[in-house]
XYZ file of C-alpha atoms in Angstrom:
710
model
C 52.615 -33.153 24.590
C 50.807 -31.570 21.583
C 52.744 -28.954 19.638
C 50.920 -25.916 18.192
C 51.879 -23.979 15.024
C 50.389 -21.087 13.075
C 50.558 -19.923 9.471
C 50.033 -16.485 7.932
C 47.756 -16.624 4.910
C 49.321 -13.480 3.456
C 53.043 -14.473 3.873
C 52.797 -18.245 3.966
C 55.290 -18.289 6.894
C 54.715 -21.208 9.258
C 56.338 -21.064 12.685
C 55.903 -23.006 15.975
C 54.435 -20.723 18.614
C 57.537 -21.025 20.806
C 60.152 -21.220 18.008
C 62.953 -18.728 17.759
C 62.412 -16.329 14.862
C 65.619 -17.075 12.915
C 66.144 -20.751 13.710
C 65.153 -23.388 11.141
C 64.242 -26.137 13.610
C 63.026 -29.656 12.795
C 60.644 -31.951 14.589
C 60.654 -35.706 13.796
C 62.472 -35.003 10.538
C 59.810 -32.572 9.238
C 60.823 -29.012 8.365
C 58.522 -26.334 9.697
C 58.807 -24.607 6.339
C 57.159 -27.524 4.488
C 54.235 -27.868 6.903
C 52.181 -25.128 5.165
C 51.525 -27.634 2.389
C 49.984 -30.042 4.896
C 47.714 -27.411 6.414
C 46.675 -26.017 3.054
C 45.684 -29.490 1.917
C 43.719 -30.116 5.092
C 41.671 -26.999 4.513
C 41.216 -27.678 0.824
C 40.164 -31.220 1.663
C 37.061 -30.119 3.507
C 36.412 -27.026 1.414
C 36.153 -29.069 -1.751
C 33.547 -31.364 -0.226
C 31.234 -28.690 1.156
C 30.509 -25.227 -0.182
C 29.843 -23.903 3.315
C 33.284 -24.689 4.682
C 35.154 -21.417 4.449
C 38.146 -20.247 6.483
C 37.838 -16.498 6.567
C 40.485 -15.505 9.107
C 44.054 -14.513 8.280
C 45.854 -17.054 10.512
C 45.612 -20.834 10.684
C 46.715 -22.840 13.736
C 47.523 -26.566 13.850
C 48.292 -28.814 16.789
C 49.164 -32.529 16.804
C 50.973 -35.091 18.953
C 53.402 -35.943 16.140
C 54.324 -34.573 12.718
C 56.182 -36.723 10.143
C 57.523 -36.639 6.583
C 58.058 -39.892 4.577
C 60.531 -39.055 1.826
C 60.117 -42.443 0.105
C 56.499 -41.664 -0.788
C 56.659 -37.865 -0.470
C 53.929 -38.052 2.215
C 53.211 -35.624 5.057
C 51.568 -36.966 8.243
C 49.974 -35.312 11.306
C 49.168 -37.897 13.996
C 47.403 -37.839 17.326
C 44.668 -35.288 18.073
C 45.391 -33.238 14.960
C 43.443 -29.959 15.092
C 43.367 -27.209 12.475
C 41.783 -23.868 13.550
C 41.056 -20.678 11.636
C 38.896 -18.117 13.411
C 35.513 -19.766 14.107
C 36.381 -22.802 11.957
C 37.900 -26.026 13.306
C 38.914 -29.357 11.725
C 40.065 -32.268 13.877
C 40.993 -35.935 13.219
C 43.136 -38.709 14.680
C 45.345 -38.979 11.591
C 45.777 -36.627 8.608
C 47.948 -37.555 5.580
C 48.933 -36.037 2.225
C 50.697 -37.874 -0.627
C 52.327 -35.131 -2.670
C 53.021 -37.467 -5.603
C 49.422 -38.572 -6.115
C 47.701 -35.511 -4.559
C 45.695 -37.899 -2.405
C 44.637 -36.468 0.999
C 43.237 -38.512 3.875
C 41.720 -37.713 7.303
C 40.963 -40.753 9.481
C 39.350 -41.289 12.867
C 36.847 -39.041 14.636
C 36.862 -36.459 11.871
C 34.981 -33.323 12.993
C 34.537 -30.065 11.098
C 32.728 -27.065 12.646
C 32.121 -23.440 11.682
C 29.446 -20.898 12.593
C 26.903 -22.581 10.283
C 27.772 -26.280 10.068
C 29.029 -29.320 11.997
C 30.270 -32.403 10.105
C 31.184 -35.724 11.718
C 32.727 -38.606 9.736
C 34.818 -41.733 10.204
C 37.057 -40.992 7.258
C 37.554 -38.438 4.473
C 39.353 -39.071 1.195
C 40.069 -36.396 -1.417
C 42.146 -35.961 -4.565
C 43.395 -32.384 -4.585
C 43.800 -32.299 -8.375
C 40.410 -33.669 -9.370
C 38.701 -32.328 -6.197
C 36.748 -35.576 -5.996
C 36.455 -37.688 -2.878
C 34.366 -39.432 -0.227
C 33.155 -38.676 3.322
C 32.500 -42.021 5.026
C 29.622 -42.500 7.474
C 28.746 -38.823 7.340
C 26.653 -36.697 9.694
C 25.997 -33.024 8.841
C 24.210 -30.525 11.082
C 23.119 -27.146 9.697
C 22.798 -24.906 12.755
C 20.635 -22.104 11.381
C 17.961 -24.324 9.816
C 18.456 -27.059 12.466
C 18.755 -29.739 9.764
C 20.259 -33.095 10.757
C 21.525 -35.042 7.723
C 22.695 -38.579 8.371
C 23.978 -40.781 5.603
C 26.310 -43.483 4.508
C 29.184 -42.479 2.249
C 29.007 -38.993 0.752
C 30.771 -39.011 -2.634
C 31.734 -35.926 -4.600
C 31.625 -36.787 -8.315
C 31.430 -33.293 -9.854
C 32.219 -29.711 -9.101
C 28.970 -29.293 -7.113
C 27.500 -32.787 -7.355
C 27.278 -35.318 -4.527
C 25.922 -38.819 -4.078
C 24.759 -40.719 -0.982
C 23.831 -44.380 -1.098
C 21.418 -43.847 1.837
C 20.484 -40.728 3.772
C 17.935 -39.342 6.219
C 17.074 -35.766 7.134
C 15.133 -34.214 10.027
C 14.894 -31.043 12.093
C 14.258 -32.974 15.312
C 16.962 -32.912 17.994
C 15.658 -35.993 19.831
C 17.042 -39.475 19.220
C 15.262 -41.211 17.714
C 13.682 -38.191 15.950
C 9.910 -37.662 16.034
C 10.020 -37.654 12.229
C 12.558 -38.039 9.464
C 12.700 -38.586 5.724
C 14.823 -41.454 4.496
C 15.839 -42.268 0.939
C 18.251 -44.176 -1.257
C 20.498 -43.189 -4.162
C 20.441 -39.550 -3.096
C 21.882 -37.051 -5.595
C 22.522 -33.448 -4.610
C 23.604 -30.322 -6.442
C 24.752 -27.627 -4.054
C 22.316 -24.701 -3.792
C 20.119 -26.267 -6.486
C 18.271 -29.493 -5.755
C 18.159 -32.891 -4.090
C 16.586 -36.006 -5.583
C 16.249 -39.534 -4.235
C 14.657 -42.926 -4.854
C 12.522 -45.068 -2.557
C 11.818 -42.174 -0.190
C 9.631 -42.514 2.893
C 8.403 -40.229 5.662
C 8.769 -41.802 9.111
C 6.910 -40.845 12.267
C 9.205 -42.137 15.002
C 10.421 -45.253 13.192
C 7.138 -46.086 11.477
C 6.855 -45.308 7.732
C 3.650 -43.369 6.962
C 4.208 -42.014 3.432
C 6.162 -43.463 0.539
C 7.152 -42.162 -2.869
C 9.354 -43.917 -5.415
C 10.864 -40.557 -6.401
C 11.555 -37.435 -4.350
C 12.708 -33.976 -5.497
C 13.204 -30.803 -3.476
C 14.948 -27.451 -4.158
C 17.911 -26.573 -1.926
C 18.418 -22.973 -2.973
C 17.105 -20.093 -0.899
C 16.051 -18.558 -4.201
C 12.639 -19.158 -5.675
C 12.320 -22.526 -7.409
C 9.817 -23.672 -10.025
C 7.747 -26.614 -8.809
C 4.538 -27.910 -7.223
C 3.339 -26.482 -3.916
C 2.162 -28.707 -1.093
C -1.541 -29.450 -1.774
C -4.350 -28.888 0.717
C -7.515 -30.886 1.169
C -10.643 -30.554 3.259
C -14.380 -30.825 3.503
C -17.194 -28.255 3.422
C -20.929 -28.688 3.828
C -21.553 -26.394 0.809
C -18.608 -27.250 -1.454
C -18.152 -30.913 -0.568
C -14.720 -32.497 -0.624
C -11.966 -30.004 -1.462
C -8.566 -30.513 -3.050
C -6.297 -27.601 -4.005
C -3.028 -27.869 -5.915
C -0.658 -25.056 -6.814
C 2.290 -24.835 -9.211
C 4.888 -22.070 -8.761
C 6.833 -20.728 -11.753
C 9.962 -18.673 -11.008
C 10.050 -16.789 -14.318
C 12.870 -14.342 -13.573
C 14.404 -12.555 -10.622
C 11.811 -9.788 -10.846
C 8.693 -11.774 -11.738
C 6.911 -15.049 -10.976
C 3.554 -16.763 -11.393
C 1.508 -19.354 -9.514
C -1.172 -21.535 -11.106
C -3.958 -23.153 -9.053
C -6.299 -26.032 -9.819
C -9.068 -26.618 -7.253
C -11.576 -29.445 -7.083
C -14.903 -29.150 -5.216
C -17.029 -32.277 -5.337
C -20.264 -30.213 -5.241
C -19.097 -27.350 -7.483
C -16.581 -28.589 -10.033
C -13.103 -27.356 -10.952
C -11.744 -23.890 -10.214
C -8.735 -22.394 -12.023
C -6.620 -19.539 -10.663
C -3.476 -17.624 -11.616
C -1.372 -15.133 -9.679
C 1.318 -13.044 -11.397
C 3.739 -10.783 -9.504
C 6.498 -8.425 -10.592
C 8.856 -5.968 -8.896
C 10.983 -3.835 -11.206
C 11.907 -1.431 -8.392
C 10.239 0.202 -5.394
C 8.177 2.484 -7.680
C 7.212 -0.088 -10.345
C 5.582 -3.171 -8.909
C 2.314 -5.045 -8.991
C 0.389 -8.296 -8.974
C -2.585 -9.846 -10.763
C -5.063 -12.502 -9.618
C -7.663 -14.207 -11.793
C -10.045 -17.049 -10.919
C -12.796 -18.939 -12.755
C -15.163 -21.722 -11.727
C -18.003 -23.275 -13.681
C -20.489 -24.348 -10.990
C -21.776 -27.753 -12.075
C -24.620 -27.553 -9.561
C -25.926 -24.044 -10.347
C -24.876 -24.161 -14.015
C -23.268 -20.725 -13.667
C -19.841 -19.191 -14.227
C -18.047 -17.357 -11.412
C -15.139 -15.034 -12.263
C -12.946 -12.928 -9.970
C -10.219 -10.459 -11.041
C -7.920 -8.510 -8.703
C -4.884 -6.425 -9.529
C -2.675 -3.913 -7.730
C -0.069 -1.958 -9.697
C 2.158 1.068 -9.086
C 4.164 2.567 -11.956
C 6.482 5.541 -12.372
C 5.953 7.010 -15.830
C 8.010 9.564 -17.776
C 7.900 13.285 -16.888
C 7.401 12.525 -13.178
C 3.927 11.031 -13.642
C 2.903 8.308 -11.197
C 0.100 5.825 -11.807
C -1.852 3.409 -9.643
C -4.243 0.663 -10.722
C -6.516 -1.280 -8.403
C -8.936 -3.825 -9.882
C -11.461 -5.631 -7.704
C -14.181 -7.165 -9.870
C -16.502 -10.174 -9.832
C -18.990 -11.132 -12.536
C -21.939 -11.613 -10.177
C -23.026 -9.897 -6.966
C -23.376 -13.198 -5.039
C -19.867 -14.461 -5.900
C -18.647 -14.464 -2.281
C -21.942 -15.793 -0.938
C -21.565 -18.871 -3.134
C -17.801 -19.481 -3.182
C -16.446 -17.476 -0.259
C -13.008 -15.913 -0.675
C -10.900 -17.427 -3.439
C -8.018 -14.928 -3.496
C -6.791 -15.640 0.066
C -3.800 -17.537 -1.328
C -2.292 -14.469 -2.989
C 0.949 -13.418 -1.287
C 2.395 -10.073 -0.259
C 4.478 -8.086 -2.698
C 7.207 -6.973 -0.274
C 9.592 -9.244 -2.136
C 9.491 -12.033 -4.687
C 10.761 -14.633 -2.254
C 8.873 -17.887 -2.597
C 6.209 -18.188 0.087
C 7.179 -20.804 2.718
C 4.963 -23.849 2.566
C 4.188 -23.573 6.278
C 2.737 -20.078 5.768
C 0.325 -20.980 2.967
C -3.258 -20.374 4.047
C -5.620 -23.287 3.770
C -9.227 -23.214 2.636
C -10.169 -23.025 6.303
C -8.211 -19.914 7.184
C -10.246 -17.671 9.446
C -9.583 -14.280 7.897
C -12.179 -13.182 5.368
C -12.733 -9.604 4.228
C -14.399 -9.831 0.819
C -17.325 -11.813 2.230
C -18.288 -8.892 4.510
C -18.096 -6.131 1.896
C -21.200 -4.515 0.439
C -19.439 -3.240 -2.662
C -16.149 -3.533 -4.539
C -14.174 -0.546 -5.742
C -11.671 -0.304 -8.599
C -9.453 2.728 -9.309
C -7.092 3.921 -12.015
C -5.179 7.110 -11.243
C -2.506 9.180 -12.970
C -0.923 11.963 -10.932
C 1.571 14.679 -11.812
C 2.961 16.663 -8.872
C 4.318 20.159 -9.292
C 5.572 22.812 -6.955
C 2.655 23.735 -4.755
C 0.192 21.027 -5.777
C -0.683 18.260 -8.205
C -2.972 17.436 -11.110
C -4.600 14.022 -11.431
C -6.871 11.859 -13.594
C -8.951 9.339 -11.646
C -11.295 6.649 -12.961
C -13.424 4.937 -10.285
C -15.769 1.979 -10.617
C -17.977 0.803 -7.776
C -19.685 -2.599 -8.012
C -22.637 -3.297 -5.748
C -22.674 -6.692 -3.983
C -26.171 -6.332 -2.559
C -29.075 -8.233 -4.043
C -30.923 -4.980 -4.856
C -28.285 -4.012 -7.415
C -30.978 -2.635 -9.720
C -31.899 -0.033 -7.059
C -28.253 0.925 -6.430
C -26.655 0.292 -9.843
C -22.953 -0.098 -10.497
C -21.343 3.288 -11.039
C -18.345 4.571 -13.000
C -16.825 8.021 -12.366
C -14.071 9.617 -14.457
C -12.528 12.704 -12.810
C -9.888 15.264 -13.726
C -8.649 17.213 -10.720
C -6.306 20.009 -9.686
C -5.177 20.538 -6.092
C -3.206 23.530 -4.812
C -1.596 22.756 -1.474
C -2.296 24.992 1.493
C -0.142 28.094 1.309
C 0.419 30.682 3.987
C 1.594 34.249 4.285
C 1.694 35.514 7.825
C -1.595 34.650 9.566
C -3.400 34.009 6.247
C -3.625 30.549 4.595
C -5.514 29.386 1.520
C -6.092 26.273 -0.606
C -7.905 25.487 -3.861
C -9.171 22.318 -5.535
C -10.943 21.726 -8.835
C -12.587 18.533 -10.119
C -14.344 17.694 -13.359
C -16.260 14.394 -13.331
C -18.243 12.243 -15.743
C -20.781 9.852 -14.164
C -22.070 6.662 -15.748
C -24.056 3.676 -14.505
C -25.125 0.367 -16.018
C -28.316 2.155 -17.093
C -26.458 4.796 -19.107
C -24.779 8.205 -18.909
C -25.947 10.396 -16.020
C -24.015 13.540 -16.899
C -21.021 15.654 -15.958
C -20.108 17.797 -12.965
C -17.589 20.623 -12.416
C -16.677 21.459 -8.823
C -14.465 24.338 -7.615
C -13.713 24.577 -3.902
C -11.508 27.259 -2.329
C -10.925 28.311 1.281
C -9.158 31.142 3.087
C -8.058 30.841 6.733
C -7.090 33.576 9.171
C -5.330 32.458 12.360
C -4.584 34.500 15.517
C -2.885 33.619 18.800
C -0.812 30.762 20.165
C -1.855 30.105 23.780
C -5.456 30.652 22.724
C -5.955 30.286 18.965
C -8.770 31.772 16.911
C -9.062 30.468 13.339
C -11.651 31.788 10.903
C -12.477 30.150 7.585
C -14.282 31.432 4.520
C -14.971 28.786 1.889
C -16.615 29.165 -1.489
C -17.812 26.187 -3.525
C -19.280 26.352 -7.034
C -20.740 23.177 -8.539
C -22.149 22.961 -12.074
C -24.106 19.973 -13.441
C -24.716 18.966 -17.075
C -27.415 16.298 -16.815
C -28.650 13.940 -19.521
C -31.816 12.849 -17.757
C -33.498 15.265 -17.647
C -31.594 17.151 -20.315
C -30.773 20.324 -18.393
C -28.013 22.167 -16.585
C -27.919 23.044 -12.898
C -25.539 24.934 -10.679
C -25.050 25.408 -6.959
C -23.073 28.046 -5.049
C -22.212 27.328 -1.420
C -20.674 29.531 1.217
C -18.813 27.711 4.008
C -18.073 29.806 7.114
C -16.539 28.687 10.373
C -14.770 30.088 13.418
C -12.912 27.937 15.932
C -11.409 28.740 19.313
C -8.872 26.260 20.738
C -6.266 26.044 23.475
C -4.026 23.400 25.010
C -3.058 22.937 28.659
C 0.042 20.813 29.236
C 1.493 19.404 32.453
C 4.716 17.365 32.332
C 5.407 14.617 34.839
C 8.395 12.325 35.290
C 6.961 9.504 33.139
C 4.100 11.051 31.122
C 2.503 14.217 29.738
C -1.030 15.309 30.623
C -2.889 17.366 27.979
C -6.297 19.056 28.172
C -7.697 20.465 24.915
C -11.046 22.281 24.924
C -12.411 23.497 21.563
C -15.335 25.627 20.421
C -16.420 26.029 16.786
C -19.247 27.643 14.854
C -20.068 26.324 11.349
C -22.463 27.916 8.868
C -23.406 26.579 5.418
C -26.483 28.236 3.855
C -29.300 26.357 2.194
C -28.355 25.782 -1.455
C -31.815 24.638 -2.519
C -30.396 21.470 -4.066
C -33.517 19.315 -3.937
C -33.257 18.772 -7.689
C -29.517 18.082 -7.620
C -28.682 14.446 -8.427
C -26.879 12.481 -5.762
C -23.617 11.181 -7.232
C -21.319 11.218 -4.185
C -20.712 13.140 -0.938
C -20.188 16.482 -2.746
C -23.878 16.473 -3.691
C -25.199 15.904 -0.164
C -23.927 19.007 1.656
C -26.663 20.046 4.070
C -27.765 23.418 5.412
C -25.836 23.890 8.658
C -25.765 26.451 11.436
C -24.293 24.753 14.458
C -22.100 25.340 17.475
C -19.730 22.444 18.085
C -17.945 22.055 21.394
C -15.567 19.352 22.559
C -13.289 18.498 25.467
C -10.258 16.212 25.060
C -8.213 14.771 27.912
C -5.036 12.792 27.079
C -2.167 11.077 28.894
C 0.904 10.226 26.811
C 3.691 8.101 28.257
C 7.341 8.784 27.470
C 7.882 5.025 27.160
C 6.509 3.121 24.129
C 5.361 0.351 26.497
C 3.833 2.726 29.043
C 0.232 3.709 29.634
C -1.449 5.925 27.034
C -5.028 7.098 27.450
C -7.399 9.538 25.841
C -11.006 10.623 26.295
C -13.062 13.053 24.194
C -16.574 14.374 24.601
C -18.241 16.313 21.802
C -21.678 17.659 20.939
C -23.263 20.245 18.680
C -26.127 22.690 19.067
C -28.265 23.106 15.933
C -29.501 26.678 15.593
C -31.828 25.752 12.716
C -33.884 23.125 14.487
C -37.268 23.995 15.947
C -36.845 21.337 18.584
C -34.167 18.854 19.593
C -31.415 21.413 19.168
C -28.790 19.228 20.786
C -27.152 16.464 18.789
C -26.263 13.150 20.432
C -23.271 13.311 22.764
C -20.327 11.426 21.285
C -17.937 9.827 23.755
C -14.645 8.500 22.432
C -12.067 6.812 24.598
C -8.967 4.685 24.277
C -6.447 3.150 26.633
C -3.356 1.082 25.899
C -1.180 -0.517 28.544
C 0.830 -3.703 29.033
C -2.195 -5.274 30.776
C -5.383 -3.822 29.225
C -6.408 -2.218 25.917
C -9.715 -0.352 25.757
C -11.544 1.352 22.899
C -15.007 2.916 22.905
C -17.056 5.135 20.567
C -20.598 5.776 21.731
C -23.403 8.187 20.774
C -26.049 9.111 23.356
C -29.298 10.836 22.326
C -30.214 13.197 25.163
C -33.760 13.697 23.831
C -34.611 10.005 23.704
C -32.288 9.326 26.671
C -30.773 6.256 25.076
C -27.677 5.087 23.215
C -28.022 5.177 19.428
C -24.631 3.764 18.323
C -21.797 2.059 20.124
C -18.623 0.284 19.108
C -16.486 -0.852 22.023
C -13.876 -3.455 22.885
C -11.750 -4.364 25.869
C -8.739 -6.651 25.705
C -7.046 -8.229 28.696
C -3.466 -9.359 28.133
C -1.255 -11.586 30.230
C 1.947 -13.542 29.811
C -0.139 -16.594 28.868
C -2.602 -15.104 26.379
C -5.436 -12.650 25.864
C -9.212 -12.304 25.847
C -11.200 -9.636 24.003
C -14.843 -8.678 24.463
C -16.400 -6.534 21.739
C -19.737 -4.778 21.318
C -21.234 -3.444 18.052
C -24.583 -1.691 18.368
C -26.514 0.448 15.871
C -30.148 1.197 16.633
C -31.056 2.437 13.136
C -30.224 -0.932 11.528
C -31.214 -3.180 14.463
C -27.609 -4.323 14.862
C -26.752 -5.614 18.326
C -23.767 -7.928 18.286
C -21.218 -9.214 20.788
C -17.892 -10.772 19.903
C -15.590 -12.807 22.122
C -12.033 -13.435 20.978
C -9.509 -15.345 23.095
C -6.232 -17.170 22.629
C -3.095 -18.353 24.350
C 0.398 -17.204 23.378
C 2.491 -19.511 25.542
C 2.404 -23.221 26.401
C -0.237 -24.258 28.924
C 0.909 -25.370 32.373
C -0.931 -28.224 34.089
C 0.249 -29.241 37.586
C 3.557 -27.531 37.007
C 4.133 -29.280 33.675
C 4.432 -27.176 30.537
C 2.399 -28.485 27.590
C 3.022 -26.775 24.196
C -0.690 -26.431 23.455
C -2.060 -23.186 21.986
C -5.772 -22.339 21.866
C -7.753 -19.790 19.861
C -11.462 -19.108 19.556
C -13.872 -16.425 18.374
C -17.645 -16.095 18.636
C -20.121 -13.683 17.006
C -23.470 -13.498 18.821
C -26.535 -11.517 17.647
C -28.806 -10.308 20.458
C -31.660 -9.442 18.076
C -32.665 -13.096 17.759
C -30.233 -14.604 15.256
C -28.139 -16.102 18.046
C -24.696 -17.415 17.163
C -23.756 -15.994 13.746
C -20.366 -17.640 13.525
C -17.952 -19.511 15.772
C -14.348 -20.568 15.245
C -12.079 -22.814 17.252
C -8.417 -23.502 16.608
C -6.097 -25.715 18.653
C -2.379 -26.167 17.981
C 0.058 -28.547 19.646
C 3.625 -27.470 18.846
C 6.705 -29.550 19.512
C 10.352 -28.726 18.763
C 10.174 -29.978 15.180
C 6.490 -30.525 14.400
C 3.017 -29.156 15.078
C -0.573 -30.275 14.598
C -3.568 -27.916 14.344
C -7.293 -28.669 14.485
C -9.704 -26.044 13.115
C -13.479 -25.859 13.183
C -15.720 -23.114 11.792
C -19.504 -22.982 11.952
C -21.903 -20.627 10.199
C -25.671 -20.905 9.828
C -25.310 -22.375 6.340
C -21.881 -24.035 6.460
C -19.633 -26.180 8.670
C -15.925 -26.627 8.035
C -13.506 -28.968 9.776
C -9.829 -29.494 9.053
C -6.508 -30.310 10.607
C -3.010 -29.293 9.670
C 0.244 -31.175 10.296
C 3.419 -29.118 10.012
C 6.875 -30.671 9.926
C 9.285 -27.855 10.749
C 11.669 -27.334 7.846
C 9.585 -29.463 5.470
C 6.186 -27.805 5.281
C 2.540 -28.318 6.152
C -0.003 -30.953 5.172
C -3.651 -29.875 5.416
C -6.820 -31.935 5.511
């Protein structure tokens, strides 16, 4: 019959659960008051061999079939189903011994250790409590959170945090035999630092597929300096592709990544990313890339940077750089900064999340210009003052018609203030305009508005705005000024009906806007301030909304708006604009359409509808603009759960997207992505086709190890 005892960590008192409080009883010649030494050694035995073995509770229980003390050798023995328990931590073995003379501790037979993070199985554990060195024989370690299975021969502790295994294998697969595992010899490990091995091979099932004479991998959750997993592929325009990255963990608050790319048809590309986070208000990153195109005999350079800084005296600054050295950079190379990572933290990017050269997201390619900004801002009570430098780089081929432009502005903004029914605001901006062709001139702009508001159920708001703009032009060398009056009156109300699960709102609005003719035909066009038109219009709109109380409920809105132009000789009515949206667990809908009542046809339309189910989604989109002959459909579909075929679940995930031009261009781009995901591995095939380029790749991911891309 097993006997159970407990020990208090604070008092050291060790008592059998059914013992009388004041009786000093003995069992098999062993005093209950000397058993704490046995239990302490058992815990220290495992704790010294693994940094994750921690007993955090205040009581320790032990049970065994027999407890003995051998006075000749000063040895304590717990035999037969010996179990030590502390909170969520348990150690069990057939036989546990401690020699107090030599400080040698031994656990033999079916040794099992388990806590909330780890399970360890072994045939035998030996440990010297003085030197804290020892051996775990025929070891198996399972890390629950990461699902790592580590199987090895004899695990030897030869330093404070240093371990050695003659042979070992690791996998994240639960099956036996595992779908994949890495096996190596002469394995050396430093806790929370690194692991290195000789004669290492990657096995698929039990077949070796990759071999390296030397293997090294970081074990710490912290960022580690080292090479990133390379990616390789093929492109019809770039040829064979190989990309290699090297990550440098400089300090806790900064790091850098260096990239070397090889394109068989283009040459070598070099990139660097630098990131830093001092605190939430001082952070930033820099990206630079250069490639000397061996085919075109041209240099391609890209620079990007995003920085926020808190300066003395409450001044904040923001820098955004987005520059290329030639307008056709993205047409020739595509996106090269896709590998840059987010700045939410300086945690090393997981290998499995690195984007390959075939990743489908691309934003820079579609842009018509790049914009860079540098801003300093000083807030004060009631407003702020700022200095803003803007640079816009044209990416269109007719860059000489629309030259690159640089604008330096000093501005003052007074926030809207109110006193009773009266509100007012003021803004002032002084700007200097330059282009690649030279200095255009300067502009001062003062804009102020006063608002008068009446009523709550039915609200009438009147606005009087005054805008003075002065120009100092260099070509021609003359000064110009413009004074604008901005008048408007708006009448609004809101009808609300509350139901058990949603709110219904109806919001009609009527507004009159008047801006007189400023006679600005000779005013240069620098930005939107210079293109204010003569307006005398009545604008009317009707909004109908349903808002659910539940975040996952149905929400819908529809708005119709139109204006009547009092200045026009004919065609007084503007196009009717219809805007609608609907979100629900099953369907999402969005539409924005303009209808010309004079020509009785649609002029612009952007619409999409998305059907969602438990298995996946499908989206149909429409983008139409008559003025630019744009008429495009998009189809986007994918699965989010494993596919079921004849009742059998297959972990296959599909994704595809198609852009189709109805004006005659046909298919502009198509993308297909297929992923098969198992418990511990996944394989992805990707194909992308454009009129001038085809890309094909596949990606093998070993869960816990990383991704290999071809």
